[in-house]
Short mmCIF file of C-alpha atoms in Angstrom, two decimals:
data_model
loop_
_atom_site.label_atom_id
_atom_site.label_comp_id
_atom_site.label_asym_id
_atom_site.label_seq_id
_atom_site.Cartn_x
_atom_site.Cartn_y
_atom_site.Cartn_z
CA UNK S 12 121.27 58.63 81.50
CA UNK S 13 122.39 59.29 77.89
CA UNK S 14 122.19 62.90 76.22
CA UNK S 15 121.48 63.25 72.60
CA UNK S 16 124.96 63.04 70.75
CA UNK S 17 125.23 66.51 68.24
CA UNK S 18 126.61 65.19 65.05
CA UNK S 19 127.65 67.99 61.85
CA UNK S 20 128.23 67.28 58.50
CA UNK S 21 128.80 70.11 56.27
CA UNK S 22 127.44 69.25 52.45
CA UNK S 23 129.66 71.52 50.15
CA UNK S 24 130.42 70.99 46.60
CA UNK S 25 133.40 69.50 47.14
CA UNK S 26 131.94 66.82 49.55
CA UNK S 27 128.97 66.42 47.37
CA UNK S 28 131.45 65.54 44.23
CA UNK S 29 133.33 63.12 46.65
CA UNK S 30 130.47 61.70 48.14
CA UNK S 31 128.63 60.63 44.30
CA UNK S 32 132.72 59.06 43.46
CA UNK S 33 132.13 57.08 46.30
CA UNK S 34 128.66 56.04 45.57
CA UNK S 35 129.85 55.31 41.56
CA UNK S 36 132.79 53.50 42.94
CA UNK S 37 130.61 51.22 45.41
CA UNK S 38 128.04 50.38 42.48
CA UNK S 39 131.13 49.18 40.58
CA UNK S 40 132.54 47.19 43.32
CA UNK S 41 129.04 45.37 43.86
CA UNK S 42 129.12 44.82 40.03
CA UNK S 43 132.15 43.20 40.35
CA UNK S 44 132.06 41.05 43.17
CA UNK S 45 128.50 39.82 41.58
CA UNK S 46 130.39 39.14 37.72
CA UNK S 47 134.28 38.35 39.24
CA UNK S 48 137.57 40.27 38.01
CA UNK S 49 137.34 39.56 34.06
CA UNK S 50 134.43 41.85 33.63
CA UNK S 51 135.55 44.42 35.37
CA UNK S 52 138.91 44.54 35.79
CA UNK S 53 141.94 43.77 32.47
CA UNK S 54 143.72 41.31 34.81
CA UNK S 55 144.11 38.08 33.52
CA UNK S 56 146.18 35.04 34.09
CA UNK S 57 149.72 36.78 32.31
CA UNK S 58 148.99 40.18 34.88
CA UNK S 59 147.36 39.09 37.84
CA UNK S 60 148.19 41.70 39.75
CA UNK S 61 147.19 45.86 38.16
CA UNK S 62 146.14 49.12 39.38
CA UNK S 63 144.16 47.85 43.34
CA UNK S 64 147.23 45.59 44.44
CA UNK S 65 149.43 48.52 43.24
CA UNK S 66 147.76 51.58 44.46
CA UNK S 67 145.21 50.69 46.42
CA UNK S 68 147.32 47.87 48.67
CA UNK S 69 150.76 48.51 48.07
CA UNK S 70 150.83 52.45 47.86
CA UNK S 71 148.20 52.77 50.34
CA UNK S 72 149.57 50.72 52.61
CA UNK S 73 152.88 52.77 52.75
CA UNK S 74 151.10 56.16 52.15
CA UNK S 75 149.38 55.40 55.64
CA UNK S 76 152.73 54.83 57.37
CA UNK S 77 152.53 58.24 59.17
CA UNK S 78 150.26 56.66 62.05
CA UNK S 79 153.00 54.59 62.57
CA UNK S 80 156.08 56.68 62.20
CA UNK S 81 154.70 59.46 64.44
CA UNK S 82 153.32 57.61 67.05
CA UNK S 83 156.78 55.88 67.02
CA UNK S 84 158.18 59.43 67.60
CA UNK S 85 155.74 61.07 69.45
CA UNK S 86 154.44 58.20 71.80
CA UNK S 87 156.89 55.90 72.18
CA UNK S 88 160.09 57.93 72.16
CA UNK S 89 157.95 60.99 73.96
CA UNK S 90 158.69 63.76 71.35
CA UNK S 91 156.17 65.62 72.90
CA UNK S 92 155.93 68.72 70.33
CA UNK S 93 154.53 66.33 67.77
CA UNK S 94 151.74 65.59 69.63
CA UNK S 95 150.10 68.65 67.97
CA UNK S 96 149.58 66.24 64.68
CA UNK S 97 149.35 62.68 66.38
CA UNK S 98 145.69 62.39 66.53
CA UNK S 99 145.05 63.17 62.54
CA UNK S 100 148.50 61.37 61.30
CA UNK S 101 146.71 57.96 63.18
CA UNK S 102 143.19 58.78 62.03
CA UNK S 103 144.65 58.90 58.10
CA UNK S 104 146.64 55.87 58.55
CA UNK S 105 143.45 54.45 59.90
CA UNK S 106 141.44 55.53 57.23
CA UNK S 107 144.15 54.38 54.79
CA UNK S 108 144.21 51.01 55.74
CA UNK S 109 140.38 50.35 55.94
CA UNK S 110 141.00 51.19 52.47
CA UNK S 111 143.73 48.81 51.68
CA UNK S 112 141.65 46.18 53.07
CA UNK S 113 138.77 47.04 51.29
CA UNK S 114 141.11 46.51 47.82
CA UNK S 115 142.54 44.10 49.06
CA UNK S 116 138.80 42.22 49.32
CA UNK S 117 138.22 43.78 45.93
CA UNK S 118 140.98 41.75 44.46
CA UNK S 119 140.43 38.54 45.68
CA UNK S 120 139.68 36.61 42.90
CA UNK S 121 136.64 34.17 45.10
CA UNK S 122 136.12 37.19 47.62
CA UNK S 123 133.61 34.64 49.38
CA UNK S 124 136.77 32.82 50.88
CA UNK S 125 138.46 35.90 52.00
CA UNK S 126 137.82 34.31 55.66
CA UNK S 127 140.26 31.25 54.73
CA UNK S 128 143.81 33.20 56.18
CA UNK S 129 142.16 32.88 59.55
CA UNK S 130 141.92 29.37 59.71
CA UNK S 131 144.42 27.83 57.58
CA UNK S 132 147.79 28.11 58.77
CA UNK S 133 150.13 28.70 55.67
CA UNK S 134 152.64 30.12 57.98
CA UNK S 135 155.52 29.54 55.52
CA UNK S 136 153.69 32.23 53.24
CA UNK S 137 155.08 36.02 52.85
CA UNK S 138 151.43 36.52 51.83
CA UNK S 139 150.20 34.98 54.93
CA UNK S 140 152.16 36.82 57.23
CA UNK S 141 151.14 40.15 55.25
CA UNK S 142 147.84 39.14 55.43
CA UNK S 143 147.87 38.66 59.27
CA UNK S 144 149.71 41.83 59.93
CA UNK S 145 147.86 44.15 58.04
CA UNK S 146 144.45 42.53 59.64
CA UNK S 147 145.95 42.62 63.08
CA UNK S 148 147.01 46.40 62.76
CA UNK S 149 143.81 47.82 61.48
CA UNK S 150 142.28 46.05 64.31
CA UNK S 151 144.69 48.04 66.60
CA UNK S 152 144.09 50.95 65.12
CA UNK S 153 140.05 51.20 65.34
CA UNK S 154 140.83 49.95 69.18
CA UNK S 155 143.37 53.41 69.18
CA UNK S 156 140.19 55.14 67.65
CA UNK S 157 138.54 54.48 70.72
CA UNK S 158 139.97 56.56 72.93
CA UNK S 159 139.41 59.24 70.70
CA UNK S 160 135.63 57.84 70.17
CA UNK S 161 134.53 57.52 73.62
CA UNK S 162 135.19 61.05 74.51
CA UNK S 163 132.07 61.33 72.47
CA UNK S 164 129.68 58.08 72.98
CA UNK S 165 130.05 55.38 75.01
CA UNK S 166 131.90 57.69 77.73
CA UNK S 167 132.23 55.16 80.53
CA UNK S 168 134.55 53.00 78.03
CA UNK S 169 137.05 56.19 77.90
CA UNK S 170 138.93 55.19 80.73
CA UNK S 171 139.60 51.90 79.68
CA UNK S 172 140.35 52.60 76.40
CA UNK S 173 142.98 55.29 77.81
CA UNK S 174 145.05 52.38 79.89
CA UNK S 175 145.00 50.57 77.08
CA UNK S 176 146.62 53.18 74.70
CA UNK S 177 150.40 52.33 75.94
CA UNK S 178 149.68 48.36 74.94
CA UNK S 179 147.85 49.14 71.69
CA UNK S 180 150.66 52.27 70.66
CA UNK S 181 153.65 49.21 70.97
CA UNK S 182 152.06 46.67 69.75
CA UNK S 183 150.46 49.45 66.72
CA UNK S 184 154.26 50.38 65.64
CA UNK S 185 155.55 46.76 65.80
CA UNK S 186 153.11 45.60 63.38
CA UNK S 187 154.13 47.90 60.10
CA UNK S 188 157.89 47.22 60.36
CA UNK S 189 156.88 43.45 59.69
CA UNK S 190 154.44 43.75 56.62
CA UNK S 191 155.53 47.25 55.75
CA UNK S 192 158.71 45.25 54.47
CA UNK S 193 157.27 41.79 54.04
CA UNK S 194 155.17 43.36 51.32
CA UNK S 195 158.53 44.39 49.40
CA UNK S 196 160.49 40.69 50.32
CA UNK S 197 157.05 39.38 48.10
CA UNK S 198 159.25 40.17 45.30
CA UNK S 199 162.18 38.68 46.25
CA UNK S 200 160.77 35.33 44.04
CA UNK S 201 160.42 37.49 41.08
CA UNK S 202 163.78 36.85 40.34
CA UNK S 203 164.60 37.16 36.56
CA UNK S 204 160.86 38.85 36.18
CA UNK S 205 161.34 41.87 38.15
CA UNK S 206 163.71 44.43 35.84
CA UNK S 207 167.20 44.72 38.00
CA UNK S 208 166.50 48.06 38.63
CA UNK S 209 163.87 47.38 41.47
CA UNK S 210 164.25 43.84 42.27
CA UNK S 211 167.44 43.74 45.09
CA UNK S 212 168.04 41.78 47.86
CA UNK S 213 167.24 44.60 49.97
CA UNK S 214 163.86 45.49 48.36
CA UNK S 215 162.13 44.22 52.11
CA UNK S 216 163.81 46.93 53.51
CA UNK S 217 163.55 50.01 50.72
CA UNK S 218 159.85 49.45 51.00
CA UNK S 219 160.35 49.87 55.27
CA UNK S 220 162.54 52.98 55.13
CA UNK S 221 160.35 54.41 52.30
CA UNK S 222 156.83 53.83 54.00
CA UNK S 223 159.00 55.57 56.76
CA UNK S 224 160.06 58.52 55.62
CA UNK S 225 157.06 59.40 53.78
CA UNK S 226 155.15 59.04 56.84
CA UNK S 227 156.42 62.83 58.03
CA UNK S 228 156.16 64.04 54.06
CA UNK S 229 152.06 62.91 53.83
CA UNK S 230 151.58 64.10 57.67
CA UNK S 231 152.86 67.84 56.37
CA UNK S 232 150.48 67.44 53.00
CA UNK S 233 147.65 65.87 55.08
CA UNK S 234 147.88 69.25 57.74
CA UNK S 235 148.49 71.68 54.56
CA UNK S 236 144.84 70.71 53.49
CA UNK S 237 143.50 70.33 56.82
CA UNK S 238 144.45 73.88 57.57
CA UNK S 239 142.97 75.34 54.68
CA UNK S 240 140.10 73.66 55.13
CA UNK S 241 139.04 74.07 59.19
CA UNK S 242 141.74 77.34 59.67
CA UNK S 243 143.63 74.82 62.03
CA UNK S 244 147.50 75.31 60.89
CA UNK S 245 150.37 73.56 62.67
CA UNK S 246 153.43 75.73 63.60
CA UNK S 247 156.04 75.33 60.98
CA UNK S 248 158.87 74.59 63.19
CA UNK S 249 157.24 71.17 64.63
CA UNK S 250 156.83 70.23 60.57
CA UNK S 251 160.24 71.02 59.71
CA UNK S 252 161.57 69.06 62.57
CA UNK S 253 159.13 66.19 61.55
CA UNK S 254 160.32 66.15 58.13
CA UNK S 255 163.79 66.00 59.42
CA UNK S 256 163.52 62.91 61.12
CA UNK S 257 161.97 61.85 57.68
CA UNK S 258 164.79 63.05 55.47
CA UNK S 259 167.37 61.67 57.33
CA UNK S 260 165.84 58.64 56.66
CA UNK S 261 165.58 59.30 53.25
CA UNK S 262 169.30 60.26 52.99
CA UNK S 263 170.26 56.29 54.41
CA UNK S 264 167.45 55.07 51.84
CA UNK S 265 169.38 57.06 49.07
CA UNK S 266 172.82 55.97 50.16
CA UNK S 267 171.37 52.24 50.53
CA UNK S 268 169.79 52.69 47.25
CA UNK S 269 173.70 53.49 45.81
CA UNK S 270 175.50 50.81 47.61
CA UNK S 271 172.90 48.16 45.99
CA UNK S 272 173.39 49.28 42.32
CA UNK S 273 177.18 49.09 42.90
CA UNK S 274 177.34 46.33 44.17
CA UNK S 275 174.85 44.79 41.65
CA UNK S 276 176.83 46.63 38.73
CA UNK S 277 173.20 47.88 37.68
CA UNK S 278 173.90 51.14 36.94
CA UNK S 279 173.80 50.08 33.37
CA UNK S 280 170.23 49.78 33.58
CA UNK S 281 169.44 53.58 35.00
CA UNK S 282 171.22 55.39 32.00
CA UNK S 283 169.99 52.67 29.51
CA UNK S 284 167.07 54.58 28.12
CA UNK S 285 163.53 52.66 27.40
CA UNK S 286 160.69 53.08 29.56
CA UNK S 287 161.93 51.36 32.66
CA UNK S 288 165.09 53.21 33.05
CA UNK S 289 163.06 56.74 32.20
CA UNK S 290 160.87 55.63 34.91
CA UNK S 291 163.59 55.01 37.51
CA UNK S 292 164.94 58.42 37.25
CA UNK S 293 161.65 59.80 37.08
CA UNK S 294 160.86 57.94 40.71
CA UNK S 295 164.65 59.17 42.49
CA UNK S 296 164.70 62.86 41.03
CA UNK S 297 160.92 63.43 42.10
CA UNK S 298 160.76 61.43 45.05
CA UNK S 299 164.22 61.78 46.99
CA UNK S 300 166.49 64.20 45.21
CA UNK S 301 164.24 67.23 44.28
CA UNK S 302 162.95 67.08 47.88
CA UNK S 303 165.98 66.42 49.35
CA UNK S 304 167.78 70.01 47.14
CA UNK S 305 164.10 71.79 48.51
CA UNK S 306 164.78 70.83 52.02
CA UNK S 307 167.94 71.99 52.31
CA UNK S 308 167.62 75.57 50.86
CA UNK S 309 165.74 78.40 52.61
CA UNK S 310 162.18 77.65 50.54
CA UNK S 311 162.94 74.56 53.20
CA UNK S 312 162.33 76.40 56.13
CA UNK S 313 158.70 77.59 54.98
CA UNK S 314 155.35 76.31 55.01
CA UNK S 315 154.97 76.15 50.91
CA UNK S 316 158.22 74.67 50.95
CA UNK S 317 158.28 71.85 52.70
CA UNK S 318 154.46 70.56 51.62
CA UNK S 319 155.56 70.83 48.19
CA UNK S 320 158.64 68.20 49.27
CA UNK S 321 156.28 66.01 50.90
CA UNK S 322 153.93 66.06 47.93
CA UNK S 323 156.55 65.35 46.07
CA UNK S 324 157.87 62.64 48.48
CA UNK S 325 154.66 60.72 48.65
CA UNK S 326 154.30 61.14 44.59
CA UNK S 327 157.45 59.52 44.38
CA UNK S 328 156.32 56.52 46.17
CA UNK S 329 153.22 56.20 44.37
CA UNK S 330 155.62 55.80 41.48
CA UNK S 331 157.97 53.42 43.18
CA UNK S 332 154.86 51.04 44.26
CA UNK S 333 153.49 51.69 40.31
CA UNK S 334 157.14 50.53 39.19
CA UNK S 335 157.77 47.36 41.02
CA UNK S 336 153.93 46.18 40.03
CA UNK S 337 153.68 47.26 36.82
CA UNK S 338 156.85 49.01 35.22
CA UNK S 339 159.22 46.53 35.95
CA UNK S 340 156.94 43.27 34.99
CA UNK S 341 156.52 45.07 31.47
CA UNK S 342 159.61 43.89 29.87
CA UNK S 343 159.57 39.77 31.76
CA UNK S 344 155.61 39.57 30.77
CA UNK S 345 155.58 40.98 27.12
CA UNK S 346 152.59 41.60 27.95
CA UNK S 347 150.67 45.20 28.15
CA UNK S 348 148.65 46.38 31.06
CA UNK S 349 146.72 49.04 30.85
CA UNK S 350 143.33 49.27 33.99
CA UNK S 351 140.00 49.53 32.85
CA UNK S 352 137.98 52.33 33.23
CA UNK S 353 136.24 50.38 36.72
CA UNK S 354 139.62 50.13 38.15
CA UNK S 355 140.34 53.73 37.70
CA UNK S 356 136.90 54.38 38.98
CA UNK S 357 137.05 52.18 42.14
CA UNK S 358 140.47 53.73 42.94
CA UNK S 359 139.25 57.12 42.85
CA UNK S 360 135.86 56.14 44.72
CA UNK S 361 137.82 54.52 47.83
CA UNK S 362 140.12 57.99 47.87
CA UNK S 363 137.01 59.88 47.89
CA UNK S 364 135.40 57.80 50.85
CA UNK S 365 138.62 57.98 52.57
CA UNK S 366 138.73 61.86 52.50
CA UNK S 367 134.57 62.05 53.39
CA UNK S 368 135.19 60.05 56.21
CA UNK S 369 138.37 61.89 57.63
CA UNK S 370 135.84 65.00 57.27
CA UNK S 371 133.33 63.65 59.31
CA UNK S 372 135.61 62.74 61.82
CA UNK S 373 137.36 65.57 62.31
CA UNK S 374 133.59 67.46 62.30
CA UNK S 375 132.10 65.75 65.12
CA UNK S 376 135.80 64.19 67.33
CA UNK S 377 138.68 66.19 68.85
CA UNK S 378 141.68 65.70 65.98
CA UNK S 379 142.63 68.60 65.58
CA UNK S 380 141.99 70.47 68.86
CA UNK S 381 144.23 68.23 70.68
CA UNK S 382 147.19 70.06 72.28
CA UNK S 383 148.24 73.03 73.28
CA UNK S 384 151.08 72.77 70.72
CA UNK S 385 148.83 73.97 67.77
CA UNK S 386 147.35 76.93 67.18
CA UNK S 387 144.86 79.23 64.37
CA UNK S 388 146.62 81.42 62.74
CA UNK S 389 145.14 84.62 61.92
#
């Protein structure tokens, strides 16, 4: 016999202001699925790709890389401490790439043949096997969801759900290391297009460390709001060792990230003044070395501390992603790109829905009264 599930869903002004972005940003994406990209997008033939491929796939994509990265750590290699933040880093990297793939729809150009990938085989495609990997994870991540799901409804399904985790968790961390980097190798073609400073024959693999390390960095952002907003705070120590595992990752990105403008002689380009080289800097000293200088001094070892270096760690991704799409086609193009107001508008709507759904979640399912690791503070 069933019981009557209880469901919650606190309206506040907050949600209420997130909940009419999402409903502007839907009407927007109906009126442009009915009238196609020109009307309301400013792509065009010379910049096919703007503000969704950038942000909304490529950004988002690597933004949600904490499901990954800490069920690597706290699943696979049995980390058991992190456990505390498991549940919520895989429910936003969930979350985050239902939105990628609802961009990602948004930008095909004939979204009625969005179904093609599936049955024609263009296997020697990067595109194809980004496609296919990206599909096949968010499938194994709403199958993840169901363990946590069927503690609520469908009950009898817990149990299998729960022999299935070990299966799904492997196969769920295998997945992003190939289109986490395949999604950087995209640009290995833009040879000569892409400004020296980002294109590299080891861009495949800046774009896997990075979605790496800033898995830990939006985990620690993502449990700063989380706390304010349900009193449910996460004991610094298990951050700080988090963010560790994420910095040291960041410190063979950075030394990478040396070795390839040596041995490219493209150091030129990063003193060279103009807008690219401006924006370079801008991406290293807010994204790697400012949090880099804040995690190694004592404001490192607090709360305040280290979510401002992950803030700043997943900001500085943002502007890497931005850069490779945008900032470092500017100068091969000639051409300006600038989004349209819908684009902006979309964007925002899809991060509101996002953050309205991880709210109803974490109302009505156990994510964040998981272990015995975490605890209220006073």
């Amino acid at each position: 016999m069933m019981s009557a599930q209880k469901w919650s869903f606190r309206i506040t002004p907050v949600r209420m202001l997130l909940l009419l972005l999402a409903l502007l940003a839907a009407a927007i994406a109906v009126y442009r699925l009915v009238t196609g990209l020109g009307s309301a997008t400013n792509l065009n033939d010379e910049w096919p790709w703007g503000l969704w491929i950038g942000f909304d796939v490529l950004t988002g994509v690597a933004l949600a890389g904490g499901g990954y990265s800490v069920a690597l750590i706290a699943h696979i290699l049995h980390i058991e401490k992190f456990n505390a933040i498991a549940r919520s880093a895989m429910l936003t990297s969930l979350l985050g790439y239902l939105l990628v793939m609802i961009g990602l729809f948004l930008d095909i150009g004939q979204w009625f043949n969005f179904w093609r990938p599936f049955v024609s085989w263009g296997y020697h495609s990067v595109l194809f096997e980004v496609f296919w990997c990206v599909s096949l994870y968010t499938t194994v991540q709403v199958l993840e969801f169901g363990e946590i799901a069927t503690e609520k409804v469908v009950k009898p399904l817990h149990k299998f759900f729960a022999k299935a985790m070990p299966f799904l968790l492997i196969v769920g961390v295998l997945l992003p290391t190939l289109h986490q980097s395949s999604l950087g190798a995209l640009y290995l073609t833009q040879v000569g297009k892409l400004h020296p400073l980002w294109w590299s024959p080891y861009i495949g693999l800046f774009f896997l460390m990075s979605s790496f390390f800033v898995g830990p960095a939006m985990v620690t952002v993502e449990t700063s709001l989380a706390g304010r907003a349900y009193n449910h705070w996460i004991d610094t120590k298990i951050l700080r060792s988090l963010q560790r595992i994420g910095f040291t990752v960041m410190l063979m990105y950075l030394a990478l990230k040396i070795f390839d403008l040596t041995s490219r002689d493209a150091w030129q380009y990063v003193f060279a003044g103009g807008l690219e080289s401006n924006m370079f800097i801008l991406e290293m000293a807010v994204g790697v070395l400012i949090p880099l200088v804040i995690f190694f001094t004592a404001w490192g070892k607090t709360r305040a501390g280290l979510t401002t270096a992950g803030a700043m760690v997943a900001i500085g991704v943002i502007i890497n992603r931005m850069n490779v799409v945008i900032t470092g086609m500017i100068g091969y193009s000639g051409a300006g790109y600038a989004p349209s107001w819908m684009e902006w508008m979309v964007t925002i709507g899809l991060v509101a829905g996002g953050m309205l759904a991880y709210c109803f979640i974490c109302d009505n399912f156990r994510i964040l009264e998981h272990e015995d690791e975490q605890h209220k503070a006073a």
